[in-house]
mmCIF file of C-alpha atoms in Angstrom:
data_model
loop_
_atom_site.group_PDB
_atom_site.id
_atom_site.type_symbol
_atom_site.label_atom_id
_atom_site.label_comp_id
_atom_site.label_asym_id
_atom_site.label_seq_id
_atom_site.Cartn_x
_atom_site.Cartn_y
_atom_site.Cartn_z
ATOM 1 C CA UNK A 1 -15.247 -204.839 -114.853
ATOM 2 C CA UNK A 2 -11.630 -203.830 -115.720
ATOM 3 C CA UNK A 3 -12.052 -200.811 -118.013
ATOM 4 C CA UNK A 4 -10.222 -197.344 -118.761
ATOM 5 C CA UNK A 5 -10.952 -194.640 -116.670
ATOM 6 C CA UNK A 6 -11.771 -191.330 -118.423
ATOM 7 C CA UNK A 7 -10.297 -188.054 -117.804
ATOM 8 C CA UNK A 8 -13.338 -187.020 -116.365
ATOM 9 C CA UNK A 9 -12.706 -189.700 -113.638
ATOM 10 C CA UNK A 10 -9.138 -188.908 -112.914
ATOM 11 C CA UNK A 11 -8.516 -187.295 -109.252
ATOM 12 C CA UNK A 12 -7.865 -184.056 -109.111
ATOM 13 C CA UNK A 13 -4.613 -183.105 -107.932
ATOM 14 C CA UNK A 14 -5.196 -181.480 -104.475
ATOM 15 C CA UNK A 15 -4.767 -181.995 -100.849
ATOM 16 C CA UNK A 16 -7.252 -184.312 -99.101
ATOM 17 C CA UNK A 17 -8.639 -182.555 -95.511
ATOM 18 C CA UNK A 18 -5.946 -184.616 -93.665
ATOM 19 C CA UNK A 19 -3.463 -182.461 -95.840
ATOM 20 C CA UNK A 20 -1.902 -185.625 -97.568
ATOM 21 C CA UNK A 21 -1.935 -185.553 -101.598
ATOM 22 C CA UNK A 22 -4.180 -187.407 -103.659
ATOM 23 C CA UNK A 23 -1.432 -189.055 -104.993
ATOM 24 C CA UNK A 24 -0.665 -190.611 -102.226
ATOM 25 C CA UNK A 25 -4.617 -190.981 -101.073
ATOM 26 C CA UNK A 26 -5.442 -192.860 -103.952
ATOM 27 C CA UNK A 27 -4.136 -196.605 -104.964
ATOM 28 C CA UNK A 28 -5.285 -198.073 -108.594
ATOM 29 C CA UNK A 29 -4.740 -200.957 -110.295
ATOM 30 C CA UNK A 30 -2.598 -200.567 -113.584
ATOM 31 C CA UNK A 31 -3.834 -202.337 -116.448
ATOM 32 C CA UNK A 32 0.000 -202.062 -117.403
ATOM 33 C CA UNK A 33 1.655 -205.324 -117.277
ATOM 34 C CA UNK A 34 4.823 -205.385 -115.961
ATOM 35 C CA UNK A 35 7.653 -206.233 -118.700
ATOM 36 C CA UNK A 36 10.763 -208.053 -118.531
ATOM 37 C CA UNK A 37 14.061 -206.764 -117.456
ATOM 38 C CA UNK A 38 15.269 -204.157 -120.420
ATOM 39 C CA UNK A 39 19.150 -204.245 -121.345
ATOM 40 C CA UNK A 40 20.579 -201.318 -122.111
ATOM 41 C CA UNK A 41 20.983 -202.178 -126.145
ATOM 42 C CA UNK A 42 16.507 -202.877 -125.930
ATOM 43 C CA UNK A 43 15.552 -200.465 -123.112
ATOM 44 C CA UNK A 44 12.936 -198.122 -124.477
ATOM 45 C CA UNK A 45 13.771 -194.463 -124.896
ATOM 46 C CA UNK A 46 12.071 -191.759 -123.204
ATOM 47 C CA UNK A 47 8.768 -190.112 -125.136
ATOM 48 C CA UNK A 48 9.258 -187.150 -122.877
ATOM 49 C CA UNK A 49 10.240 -186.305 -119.346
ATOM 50 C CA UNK A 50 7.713 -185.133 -116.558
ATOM 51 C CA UNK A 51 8.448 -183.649 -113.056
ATOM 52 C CA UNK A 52 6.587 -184.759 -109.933
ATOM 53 C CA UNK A 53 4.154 -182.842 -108.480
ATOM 54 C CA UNK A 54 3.889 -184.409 -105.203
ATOM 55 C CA UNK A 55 5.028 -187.538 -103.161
ATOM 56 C CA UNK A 56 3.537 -190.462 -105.102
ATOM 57 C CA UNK A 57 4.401 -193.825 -103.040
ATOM 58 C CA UNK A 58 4.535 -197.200 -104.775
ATOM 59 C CA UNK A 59 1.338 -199.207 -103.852
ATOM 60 C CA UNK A 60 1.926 -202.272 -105.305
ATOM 61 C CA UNK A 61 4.832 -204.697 -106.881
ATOM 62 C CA UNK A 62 6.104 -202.779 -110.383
ATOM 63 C CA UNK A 63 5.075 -199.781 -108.901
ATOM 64 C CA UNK A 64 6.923 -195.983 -109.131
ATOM 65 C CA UNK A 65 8.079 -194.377 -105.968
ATOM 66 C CA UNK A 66 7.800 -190.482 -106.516
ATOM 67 C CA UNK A 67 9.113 -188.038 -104.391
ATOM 68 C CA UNK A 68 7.770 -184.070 -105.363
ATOM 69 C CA UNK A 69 10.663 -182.786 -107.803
ATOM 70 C CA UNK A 70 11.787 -186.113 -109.236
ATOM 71 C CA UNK A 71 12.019 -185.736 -113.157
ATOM 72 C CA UNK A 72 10.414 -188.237 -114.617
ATOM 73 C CA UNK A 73 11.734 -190.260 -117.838
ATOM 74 C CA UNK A 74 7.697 -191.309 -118.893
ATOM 75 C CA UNK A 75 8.569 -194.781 -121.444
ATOM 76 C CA UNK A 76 5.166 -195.526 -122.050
ATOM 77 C CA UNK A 77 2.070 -192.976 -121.587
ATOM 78 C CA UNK A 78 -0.560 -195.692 -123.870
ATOM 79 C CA UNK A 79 -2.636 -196.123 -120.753
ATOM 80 C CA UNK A 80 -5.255 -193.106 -119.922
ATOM 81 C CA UNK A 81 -4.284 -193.626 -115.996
ATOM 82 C CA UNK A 82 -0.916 -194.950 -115.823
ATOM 83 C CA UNK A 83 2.240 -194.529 -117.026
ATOM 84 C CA UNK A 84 5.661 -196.309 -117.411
ATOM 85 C CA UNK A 85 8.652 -194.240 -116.215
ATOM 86 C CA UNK A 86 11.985 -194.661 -115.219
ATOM 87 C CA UNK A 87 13.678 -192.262 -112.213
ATOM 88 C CA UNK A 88 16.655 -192.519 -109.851
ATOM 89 C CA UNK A 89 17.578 -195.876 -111.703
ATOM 90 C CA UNK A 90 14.487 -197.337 -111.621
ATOM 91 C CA UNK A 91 11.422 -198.582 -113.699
ATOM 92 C CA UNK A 92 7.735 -198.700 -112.407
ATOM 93 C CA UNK A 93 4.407 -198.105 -113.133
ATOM 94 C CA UNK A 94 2.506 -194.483 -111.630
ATOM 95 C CA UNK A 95 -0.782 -192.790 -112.291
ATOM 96 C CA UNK A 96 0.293 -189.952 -114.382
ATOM 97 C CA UNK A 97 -1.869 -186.901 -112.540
ATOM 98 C CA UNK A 98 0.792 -187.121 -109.532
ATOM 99 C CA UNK A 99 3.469 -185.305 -112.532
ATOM 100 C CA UNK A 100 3.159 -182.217 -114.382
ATOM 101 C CA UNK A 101 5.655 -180.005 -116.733
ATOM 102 C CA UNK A 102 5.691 -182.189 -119.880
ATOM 103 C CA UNK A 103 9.292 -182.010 -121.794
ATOM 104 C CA UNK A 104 11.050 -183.624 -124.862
ATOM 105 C CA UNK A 105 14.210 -182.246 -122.890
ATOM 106 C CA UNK A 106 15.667 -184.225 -120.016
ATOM 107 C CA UNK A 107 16.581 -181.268 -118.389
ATOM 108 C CA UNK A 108 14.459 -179.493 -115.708
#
């Protein structure tokens, strides 16, 4: 069944015993459907910026590649899991427990 995962359910954000992060352990499937191309006049503004908190690889097509330190430009946080974000000139999809450091400031 393709539900919501509650906060309970979300992964916490440590190191698995083979030392690599959860955030790159764990692969989901976003209920986040990816949207067309944005122009720049239509391309949604930031809510609020986020930093990454470890390396967060994209698993699938529309997906977010994070590297630990990236800030974070989050578009669209209406999912409980995943987010909508835009860094180093790109747009994607990531689960939003791999950033931390919530901002209305794009400045780190």
């Amino acid at each position: 069944r393709g539900g919501y995962a509650s906060p309970a359910a979300t992964p916490p954000r440590t190191r698995g015993a083979s030392g690599a992060s959860k955030c790159a352990e764990r692969s989901y499937e976003s209920p986040l459907r990816r949207s067309p191309a944005a122009s720049p006049r239509n391309a949604p503004r930031p809510q609020f910026y986020a930093t990454a908190v470890d390396d967060a690889p994209a698993t699938r097509h529309g997906g977010l590649d994070l590297r630990r330190g990236d800030r974070v430009a989050i578009l669209d946080s209406s999912d409980p899991v995943w987010w909508r974000g835009e860094c180093r000139g790109r747009v994607g999809v990531f689960p939003n427990y791999c950033v931390d450091g919530l901002t209305t400031s794009g400045l780190s």
